[in-house]
Structures are given as structure tokens and as C-alpha cells.
Coordinates of C-alpha atoms in Angstrom, one line a residue:
M5 CA -93.1 5.0 103.0
K6 CA -96.2 2.4 103.9
M7 CA -95.6 -0.7 103.5
D8 CA -97.0 -2.9 100.8
Y9 CA -98.1 -5.5 102.6
T10 CA -99.4 -8.2 99.3
Q11 CA -96.7 -7.2 97.7
H12 CA -94.2 -8.0 100.4
F13 CA -95.2 -11.7 101.0
Q14 CA -95.4 -12.1 97.4
G15 CA -91.9 -10.7 96.8
C16 CA -91.0 -14.4 99.3
I17 CA -93.3 -16.4 97.4
N18 CA -91.1 -15.5 94.1
D19 CA -88.0 -15.8 96.2
I20 CA -88.8 -19.4 96.8
K21 CA -89.7 -19.7 92.9
A22 CA -86.7 -18.5 91.8
E23 CA -85.3 -20.8 93.6
G24 CA -87.0 -24.3 92.4
R25 CA -88.9 -24.9 95.9
Y26 CA -91.2 -24.1 95.4
R27 CA -94.0 -26.3 96.7
T28 CA -97.3 -27.5 95.0
F29 CA -100.0 -30.1 96.4
A30 CA -100.9 -33.2 95.1
T31 CA -104.7 -32.9 95.4
M32 CA -105.5 -36.2 95.7
E33 CA -108.6 -38.8 97.0
R34 CA -107.6 -42.3 98.5
I35 CA -109.9 -44.6 97.2
V36 CA -111.3 -47.3 100.5
G37 CA -108.9 -50.8 99.7
R38 CA -107.1 -49.8 96.3
F39 CA -105.2 -48.1 97.3
P40 CA -101.7 -47.9 97.0
K41 CA -104.0 -46.2 93.9
A42 CA -105.6 -43.3 94.2
L43 CA -107.3 -40.6 91.9
Y44 CA -105.5 -37.5 91.4
H45 CA -107.8 -34.3 90.8
P46 CA -105.6 -32.0 88.1
P47 CA -106.7 -28.4 88.3
G48 CA -109.2 -28.1 86.2
A49 CA -109.2 -31.0 84.4
E50 CA -110.5 -35.1 84.7
A51 CA -109.7 -36.9 87.3
R52 CA -107.3 -39.4 86.5
E53 CA -106.1 -43.1 88.8
V54 CA -102.7 -43.1 89.9
S55 CA -100.6 -44.8 91.6
V56 CA -98.6 -43.6 94.9
W57 CA -95.0 -44.1 95.7
C58 CA -94.2 -41.1 98.3
S59 CA -97.1 -42.6 101.2
N60 CA -96.5 -43.1 105.2
D61 CA -99.1 -45.3 105.2
Y62 CA -95.3 -48.2 104.7
L63 CA -98.0 -51.3 106.3
G64 CA -101.7 -49.5 104.5
M65 CA -103.3 -49.9 107.5
G66 CA -105.4 -46.5 106.4
Q67 CA -107.7 -48.7 104.8
H68 CA -107.8 -51.6 106.6
P69 CA -111.3 -52.9 107.1
V70 CA -110.4 -53.7 110.9
V71 CA -109.2 -49.4 111.3
I72 CA -111.9 -48.6 109.0
K73 CA -114.7 -50.9 111.3
A74 CA -113.2 -49.5 114.5
A75 CA -113.7 -46.3 113.0
R76 CA -117.2 -45.9 112.0
E77 CA -118.6 -47.2 115.4
A78 CA -116.2 -44.7 117.9
L79 CA -118.2 -42.1 115.0
E80 CA -121.6 -43.5 115.6
R81 CA -120.9 -44.3 119.1
S82 CA -120.1 -40.4 120.1
G83 CA -119.8 -38.4 117.1
A84 CA -117.7 -36.7 115.5
G85 CA -115.6 -34.0 118.0
A86 CA -114.1 -34.3 121.1
G87 CA -115.8 -31.5 122.3
G88 CA -112.7 -29.9 124.6
T89 CA -109.4 -30.0 125.6
R90 CA -108.1 -33.0 127.3
N91 CA -108.3 -31.4 130.2
I92 CA -112.0 -29.7 129.6
S93 CA -114.5 -32.5 128.9
G94 CA -112.6 -33.5 126.1
T95 CA -110.7 -36.6 127.9
M96 CA -112.7 -40.3 126.6
R97 CA -112.7 -44.3 126.5
Y98 CA -110.6 -43.4 124.1
H99 CA -107.9 -41.5 125.4
V100 CA -106.9 -44.0 128.1
E101 CA -107.6 -47.0 126.0
L102 CA -105.1 -45.8 123.1
E103 CA -102.4 -44.5 126.2
E104 CA -101.7 -48.1 127.8
S105 CA -102.2 -49.8 124.6
V106 CA -98.7 -48.1 123.7
A107 CA -97.5 -47.4 127.0
D108 CA -97.8 -52.0 127.0
L109 CA -96.3 -51.7 123.4
H110 CA -92.8 -50.3 124.4
G111 CA -93.3 -52.0 128.2
K112 CA -93.3 -48.3 129.4
E113 CA -96.0 -48.0 132.7
A114 CA -97.2 -44.6 131.2
G115 CA -98.8 -43.3 127.6
L116 CA -99.9 -40.0 126.2
V117 CA -101.6 -39.0 123.5
M118 CA -100.9 -35.7 121.8
S119 CA -102.3 -34.1 118.3
S120 CA -99.5 -35.4 116.1
G121 CA -95.9 -36.0 115.9
Y122 CA -94.4 -33.2 115.9
V123 CA -96.8 -31.7 118.7
A124 CA -95.3 -34.4 121.2
N125 CA -92.0 -33.8 119.5
E126 CA -92.0 -30.2 120.8
G127 CA -94.1 -30.5 123.1
A128 CA -92.1 -32.8 125.5
L129 CA -87.8 -31.9 123.9
S130 CA -89.2 -27.8 125.6
T131 CA -91.1 -29.4 128.6
L132 CA -88.6 -32.1 129.9
G133 CA -85.5 -29.1 129.1
K134 CA -87.7 -26.3 130.6
L135 CA -88.1 -28.8 134.1
M136 CA -84.8 -29.1 135.0
P137 CA -82.3 -26.9 135.8
N138 CA -79.5 -26.4 133.2
C139 CA -80.3 -29.0 131.0
A140 CA -77.8 -30.2 128.6
I141 CA -79.4 -31.0 124.5
F142 CA -77.7 -32.9 123.0
S143 CA -79.1 -33.6 119.3
D144 CA -78.6 -35.5 116.3
A145 CA -77.5 -33.4 113.1
L146 CA -80.2 -34.9 111.3
N147 CA -83.3 -35.0 113.5
H148 CA -86.4 -33.7 113.0
A149 CA -88.1 -30.1 112.0
S150 CA -90.1 -30.6 115.7
M151 CA -87.3 -31.9 117.4
I152 CA -85.3 -28.9 116.9
H153 CA -87.8 -26.6 117.8
G154 CA -89.1 -28.3 120.7
I155 CA -85.2 -28.1 121.6
R156 CA -85.3 -24.6 120.8
G157 CA -88.3 -24.1 123.1
A158 CA -86.3 -25.5 125.9
S159 CA -84.5 -22.7 126.3
S160 CA -81.4 -25.1 127.4
E161 CA -77.9 -25.2 126.1
K162 CA -78.3 -27.0 123.1
F163 CA -74.9 -29.3 120.8
I164 CA -75.6 -31.3 117.7
F165 CA -73.4 -33.4 117.2
R166 CA -72.5 -34.9 114.0
H167 CA -75.4 -37.4 112.4
N168 CA -74.5 -40.4 114.2
D169 CA -71.2 -39.8 114.7
L170 CA -70.9 -41.6 118.7
E171 CA -67.2 -40.2 118.5
H172 CA -68.5 -36.9 118.6
L173 CA -71.3 -36.9 120.6
E174 CA -68.9 -38.6 123.1
T175 CA -66.4 -35.5 123.1
M176 CA -69.7 -33.2 123.6
L177 CA -71.2 -35.4 126.5
K178 CA -68.1 -35.2 128.0
S179 CA -67.6 -31.0 128.4
V180 CA -70.8 -30.8 130.3
D181 CA -70.3 -31.9 133.8
I182 CA -71.6 -35.7 135.7
D183 CA -74.0 -34.4 137.6
R184 CA -75.6 -31.9 135.1
P185 CA -78.8 -32.9 133.5
K186 CA -79.2 -34.2 130.0
I187 CA -81.3 -35.0 126.8
I188 CA -79.9 -37.1 123.8
A189 CA -82.4 -36.3 121.8
F190 CA -82.2 -38.9 118.6
E191 CA -84.7 -40.9 116.2
S192 CA -84.4 -44.6 115.2
L193 CA -84.8 -44.7 111.4
Y194 CA -84.0 -41.3 109.5
S195 CA -86.9 -41.4 106.3
M196 CA -84.8 -38.9 104.5
D197 CA -81.1 -40.8 103.8
G198 CA -82.8 -44.3 105.3
D199 CA -80.5 -45.4 108.0
F200 CA -80.8 -46.9 111.8
A201 CA -79.0 -44.9 114.3
P202 CA -76.7 -46.8 116.8
I203 CA -78.8 -47.4 119.4
K204 CA -77.4 -49.5 121.9
E205 CA -74.1 -47.2 121.7
I206 CA -76.1 -44.1 122.2
C207 CA -77.6 -46.0 125.6
D208 CA -74.2 -47.1 126.2
L209 CA -73.3 -43.2 126.5
A210 CA -76.0 -42.7 127.9
D211 CA -75.8 -44.8 131.2
K212 CA -71.9 -43.6 130.4
Y213 CA -72.5 -39.5 131.1
N214 CA -75.8 -39.8 133.7
A215 CA -78.0 -38.9 130.6
M216 CA -81.8 -39.3 129.3
T217 CA -81.9 -40.4 127.0
Y218 CA -85.2 -39.4 123.6
L219 CA -85.9 -41.6 121.1
D220 CA -88.0 -41.3 117.7
E221 CA -90.1 -44.1 116.4
V222 CA -92.3 -42.0 114.2
H223 CA -91.2 -43.8 111.0
A224 CA -90.7 -47.7 112.8
V225 CA -93.1 -48.3 115.1
G226 CA -95.7 -50.3 112.9
V227 CA -93.3 -51.4 110.4
Y228 CA -90.3 -53.0 112.8
G229 CA -90.0 -55.0 116.0
P230 CA -92.6 -58.4 116.7
R231 CA -94.9 -56.3 118.0
G232 CA -94.3 -53.2 115.9
G233 CA -92.8 -51.2 118.5
G234 CA -90.1 -49.8 116.4
V235 CA -86.5 -50.8 115.7
A236 CA -85.2 -50.4 119.8
E237 CA -88.1 -53.4 120.2
Q238 CA -86.6 -55.0 117.0
E239 CA -82.7 -54.7 118.6
G240 CA -84.0 -55.9 122.4
L241 CA -83.0 -52.3 123.7
M242 CA -87.0 -50.4 124.9
H243 CA -85.6 -50.9 128.3
R244 CA -83.0 -48.4 128.3
I245 CA -84.5 -45.8 126.6
D246 CA -86.2 -43.1 128.7
I247 CA -88.5 -41.5 126.7
I248 CA -90.0 -43.0 123.0
E249 CA -92.2 -40.7 121.0
G250 CA -93.8 -42.3 117.5
T251 CA -96.7 -41.2 115.6
F252 CA -100.3 -43.0 115.0
G253 CA -100.1 -41.5 111.5
K254 CA -97.4 -43.6 109.7
G255 CA -97.4 -47.0 109.8
Y256 CA -100.8 -47.0 111.8
G257 CA -102.4 -45.0 108.8
A258 CA -103.9 -43.7 111.2
M259 CA -103.3 -39.2 112.9
G260 CA -101.6 -38.3 116.1
G261 CA -98.8 -38.5 118.4
F262 CA -98.0 -39.6 122.1
I263 CA -94.6 -40.8 124.2
T264 CA -94.3 -43.4 126.5
G265 CA -91.7 -43.7 129.4
D266 CA -91.7 -43.6 133.5
R267 CA -95.5 -42.4 135.0
A268 CA -93.4 -39.1 136.4
V269 CA -92.1 -37.8 133.5
I270 CA -95.1 -38.7 131.5
D271 CA -97.3 -36.5 133.7
A272 CA -95.2 -34.0 133.8
V273 CA -95.1 -33.7 130.6
R274 CA -99.0 -34.1 130.7
S275 CA -99.0 -31.3 132.9
F276 CA -97.0 -29.2 131.9
A277 CA -96.6 -29.1 127.8
G278 CA -98.3 -26.5 126.6
G279 CA -99.6 -27.4 122.9
F280 CA -101.0 -30.5 124.8
I281 CA -102.9 -28.7 127.3
F282 CA -104.5 -26.2 124.8
T283 CA -105.0 -28.3 121.9
T284 CA -108.5 -29.3 121.3
S285 CA -107.8 -33.8 121.2
L286 CA -108.3 -35.9 119.1
P287 CA -112.1 -37.4 117.8
P288 CA -113.1 -40.3 118.5
A289 CA -113.3 -41.6 115.2
V290 CA -109.5 -41.2 115.2
L291 CA -108.3 -42.5 118.5
A292 CA -110.2 -45.6 118.2
A293 CA -109.0 -46.6 114.6
A294 CA -105.5 -46.5 116.1
H295 CA -105.9 -48.1 119.1
A296 CA -107.4 -50.5 116.0
A297 CA -104.4 -50.5 114.5
V298 CA -101.7 -50.3 117.0
E299 CA -103.2 -53.9 118.8
Y300 CA -103.7 -56.1 115.5
L301 CA -100.2 -54.9 114.3
K302 CA -99.2 -56.6 117.9
T303 CA -100.1 -59.3 116.9
S304 CA -99.8 -59.5 112.6
S305 CA -96.3 -59.4 111.3
V306 CA -97.7 -60.3 108.2
E307 CA -97.8 -56.8 106.5
R308 CA -94.3 -55.5 108.2
D309 CA -93.4 -58.7 106.2
I310 CA -94.6 -57.8 103.2
V311 CA -92.8 -54.6 103.6
R312 CA -89.5 -55.7 104.2
D313 CA -89.6 -58.4 101.1
N314 CA -91.1 -55.2 98.6
A315 CA -87.9 -53.2 99.8
V316 CA -85.9 -55.6 98.6
M317 CA -87.3 -56.1 95.2
F318 CA -87.4 -52.5 94.4
K319 CA -83.5 -51.7 95.7
G320 CA -82.6 -55.2 94.0
M321 CA -84.5 -54.3 90.9
L322 CA -83.0 -50.4 90.7
R323 CA -79.7 -51.7 91.0
D324 CA -80.6 -54.4 88.1
I325 CA -81.1 -51.1 85.4
G326 CA -77.9 -48.8 87.4
L327 CA -80.3 -46.1 89.0
T328 CA -78.3 -45.1 92.3
F329 CA -80.1 -45.0 95.6
L330 CA -79.1 -44.8 99.4
D331 CA -78.9 -48.2 100.2
G332 CA -80.0 -48.1 104.0
D333 CA -81.2 -51.1 105.7
S334 CA -84.7 -50.1 105.8
H335 CA -87.9 -49.7 103.9
I336 CA -87.6 -46.2 102.6
V337 CA -85.3 -46.0 99.5
P338 CA -84.6 -42.1 99.0
L339 CA -83.0 -41.0 95.3
I340 CA -81.1 -38.1 94.7
V341 CA -81.4 -35.6 92.2
G342 CA -79.3 -33.2 93.1
E343 CA -81.1 -30.2 92.0
P344 CA -84.7 -28.4 92.7
N345 CA -85.6 -27.9 89.6
C346 CA -84.8 -31.2 88.4
C347 CA -86.3 -33.0 91.0
R348 CA -89.5 -31.4 90.2
M349 CA -89.6 -32.1 86.5
V350 CA -88.4 -35.8 86.8
T351 CA -91.2 -36.4 89.4
D352 CA -93.8 -33.9 86.6
I353 CA -92.4 -36.7 83.5
L354 CA -93.7 -39.9 86.1
M355 CA -97.1 -37.9 87.3
D356 CA -98.1 -37.0 83.9
D357 CA -96.3 -39.6 81.2
Y358 CA -96.7 -42.6 83.5
N359 CA -99.8 -41.7 86.4
I360 CA -96.9 -42.3 88.7
Y361 CA -97.3 -39.6 92.0
V362 CA -93.6 -39.4 94.5
Q363 CA -93.2 -36.2 95.7
P364 CA -90.1 -33.5 95.0
I365 CA -88.2 -33.2 98.9
N366 CA -86.7 -30.1 98.5
Y367 CA -84.7 -27.9 100.9
P368 CA -85.6 -26.5 103.6
T369 CA -86.0 -30.9 104.0
V370 CA -82.9 -31.7 103.0
P371 CA -80.0 -29.5 102.1
R372 CA -79.9 -27.6 99.1
G373 CA -77.9 -29.7 96.7
T374 CA -79.2 -33.3 97.9
E375 CA -82.9 -33.2 96.4
R376 CA -85.1 -36.2 96.5
M377 CA -87.5 -38.6 95.8
R378 CA -88.1 -40.1 98.5
L379 CA -89.9 -43.6 97.1
T380 CA -91.6 -46.0 99.9
A381 CA -92.9 -49.6 98.4
T382 CA -95.9 -50.3 101.4
A383 CA -97.3 -53.3 102.1
A384 CA -100.1 -52.8 99.9
H385 CA -97.9 -52.0 96.1
S386 CA -97.6 -55.2 95.0
H387 CA -95.0 -56.6 92.7
D388 CA -96.5 -55.2 89.5
D389 CA -96.4 -52.0 91.3
I390 CA -93.2 -51.9 91.4
R391 CA -92.1 -53.5 87.8
M392 CA -93.7 -50.3 86.4
L393 CA -92.6 -47.6 89.0
V394 CA -89.2 -49.6 88.0
D395 CA -90.0 -49.9 84.0
A396 CA -90.9 -46.1 84.3
L397 CA -87.7 -45.3 85.6
E398 CA -85.0 -46.6 83.0
E399 CA -87.4 -45.3 80.6
M400 CA -86.5 -42.2 81.9
W401 CA -83.4 -43.3 81.9
R402 CA -82.3 -43.6 78.6
T403 CA -84.3 -40.6 77.2
N404 CA -84.0 -38.1 79.9
H405 CA -80.5 -36.6 80.9
A406 CA -82.2 -35.4 83.8
L407 CA -82.2 -38.8 85.0
Q408 CA -79.0 -39.9 83.9
A409 CA -77.4 -37.5 85.8
I410 CA -79.2 -39.9 89.3
A411 CA -77.1 -42.5 87.8
A412 CA -73.9 -40.2 87.9

């Protein structure tokens, strides 16, 4: 019997719809200078203004005049595209300047810019594992999919330690020969739970057991540290990390990913990572925007201070109305719902009745039974914006059984 391809794939879609984890995309139009406000374009209806509460543009840099000016000037000077891969005509002065900038940011010898944070993690980890014979990679259980896929691509033996569990990590390290190449891969800030890694203690174990350290700072660069270097900078630990990976798509408000480290290590990734070698390089405007954001945030702490203060205010107001959330020390506020259809219902009500946009987070991004709203009060949110969301949540909690389940 011939396979009906359309029917097969429609069945796959039907299955995830039945589980309540089918993803729909909200079509948004960001408004320059008015973030977190945006125009929402619902299918078959007039666009309307909403307030965005699930953005990774934590500092509002995607709207900052310095960043927009840099992007516009690069576009007018060098055009829309890069014209090729980095190896074939696609390396511009914008790449070189940005790589020098992030290397300086982290106090490292060299940096390498890639097309996204995902590509940076996947390319770096898979390459490092392949280049070191008999390498063992130790990965936190909550690491991002890009790190998981990179480790898988390395074809190295992998050890998955329980999230932030130092005792479990040490037990695994002890099981491997001290002279065997090792990488400990972890994140500084885990975005779905909003908690930090014990960076110092992991570095201590790396020293003890002769392991390289690979730190993902994607949700922290720009937002933490005196110059925006991330949590490792904030804790005075950047010099103890062998490779720091970050993104320009979150705190810096642009696009792209990068790694920094010793020159030889970065050059090895540059020379062997397929995801870097065979991808058309980022365009001038994006690179210039990222560079402007990185350099600006090396000297301005205003945006970081606002994010910190907004997070404190937001969490305090949630406690006051009795809503429970994963109360970490970061700016990320995960509000657990625990059921995918309920989570979708809550976010639909917020959008339809209150013009507040929050994207539900379901499996496989988070484990089943921990579906959530991941809320971020950015530097662009005003105190009135925060009160508006909290008032909406309180009203829903009082009148809707679905939200009452969150507070239970």
C-alpha cells in the first residue's frame, strides 16, 4: 500500500493538537520607540495594540536609538546582505569589530560570531568533542536543546548530571580517568526556571578533575555584570571559564551568536564547525546593531538597573495577590500552570480580554506537567505596565478556576 504522505503528516499534527501542545504563532508588528507595545495582527481581523510580556529583548535594545542608527548607517554604507559565507567574500569589517568587542567583553583572546546562539552552541560543542579523542562531555540536565544537539553531534560519551547538582556531577567526574579530555557544559541562567548555576563550584570541580568549562550566557549577556559580560562577570569568574557562549538576540536586541576563549580554541571551531563554515554570514546592519548594543552596554548600567528594579516590583506584586511562581534571583518570572490546554486558555484570555501577549510554554520546551507562562518585565516596561498585568492576573484569579489552579 502506497504511503499517503499528506495524511501521515496531518496525523502527526493531529496528535500534538490532541495533547494540547500545538503551537500557534501570534503575528506581531513591533513599533519603534514604543516597546513593549506592539501591533497584533489576528487572522481576518483588524490589528490592535497589545503589551508584550514574553520578549527576550530584556533591555529594550532592539528599539534603542544608538542601535537603530548603527544599523541604518551600515545598511546605507554596505547594503542588505553579506554576499557569501565567512570564507567566501562574507567577512566584513563589521564581523571583525564585533568579534574584537565580545572578546574584550569577556576578557578573552578571541571571539567568533555565528548566525545564531543555537548555531554557536551546536557548532562549538560538536566540534570540540570531535577534535578531542575519547572526550567525555558532562551536561546539566536542563541545558538548552542547542547544547544537547551539539553534544550529540560530537559523538562523545556524555554524562548528564542532575540540574545544578554538584555532588552528582562530581560522582560522574570521578568515574572518568583524570587524563581523559573532558568538557563541563552548563548555563549561567536557566531561562525556563529563572535560576542561576553555581559557577564557582563547577569551576572548582573542573580544576580538580582536569575538565574544560563551557558556559552558555545567552540569557545573561548585557543584563548582568558591570559591563554586561553576564553572570560570570558579575561573580568575578570569567577568567575561570574556558569558553563563554552568548547571543545578540536577547539582551542586545539584535541577532546572532558568538563564542569567546583562547585564540587556538576559537580558531579550531572556526576551522572545523560545519554550521559556521557553510552558512551565509550575517548582514552588515545586524552586525552593526549588535556591535553598537554591546559597546553601549559596556558603559551604561541604566537599563540593567531598571530590569532589576522592575523584577523586584513585579515579583512583590505577584506575592501580594497570592500567585506562586518559581522565585529565583533572576529577572525571569516563570508562572507554572501545569497543564497545556489550561496554559493556552489563560494566555488566550490575557490576549483577548486584556490585550496582553504571553506565549504559553509547553512540552518539549519544558517537561510535561510544568507548562508555564514565562514572564519578563523588561527595561522598557513601565510601572503602569506591571500594574496592568498584575491587575489582569488578579481579576482572572478571582473569577476563573483555571488561574486559581496556579495559586493552589
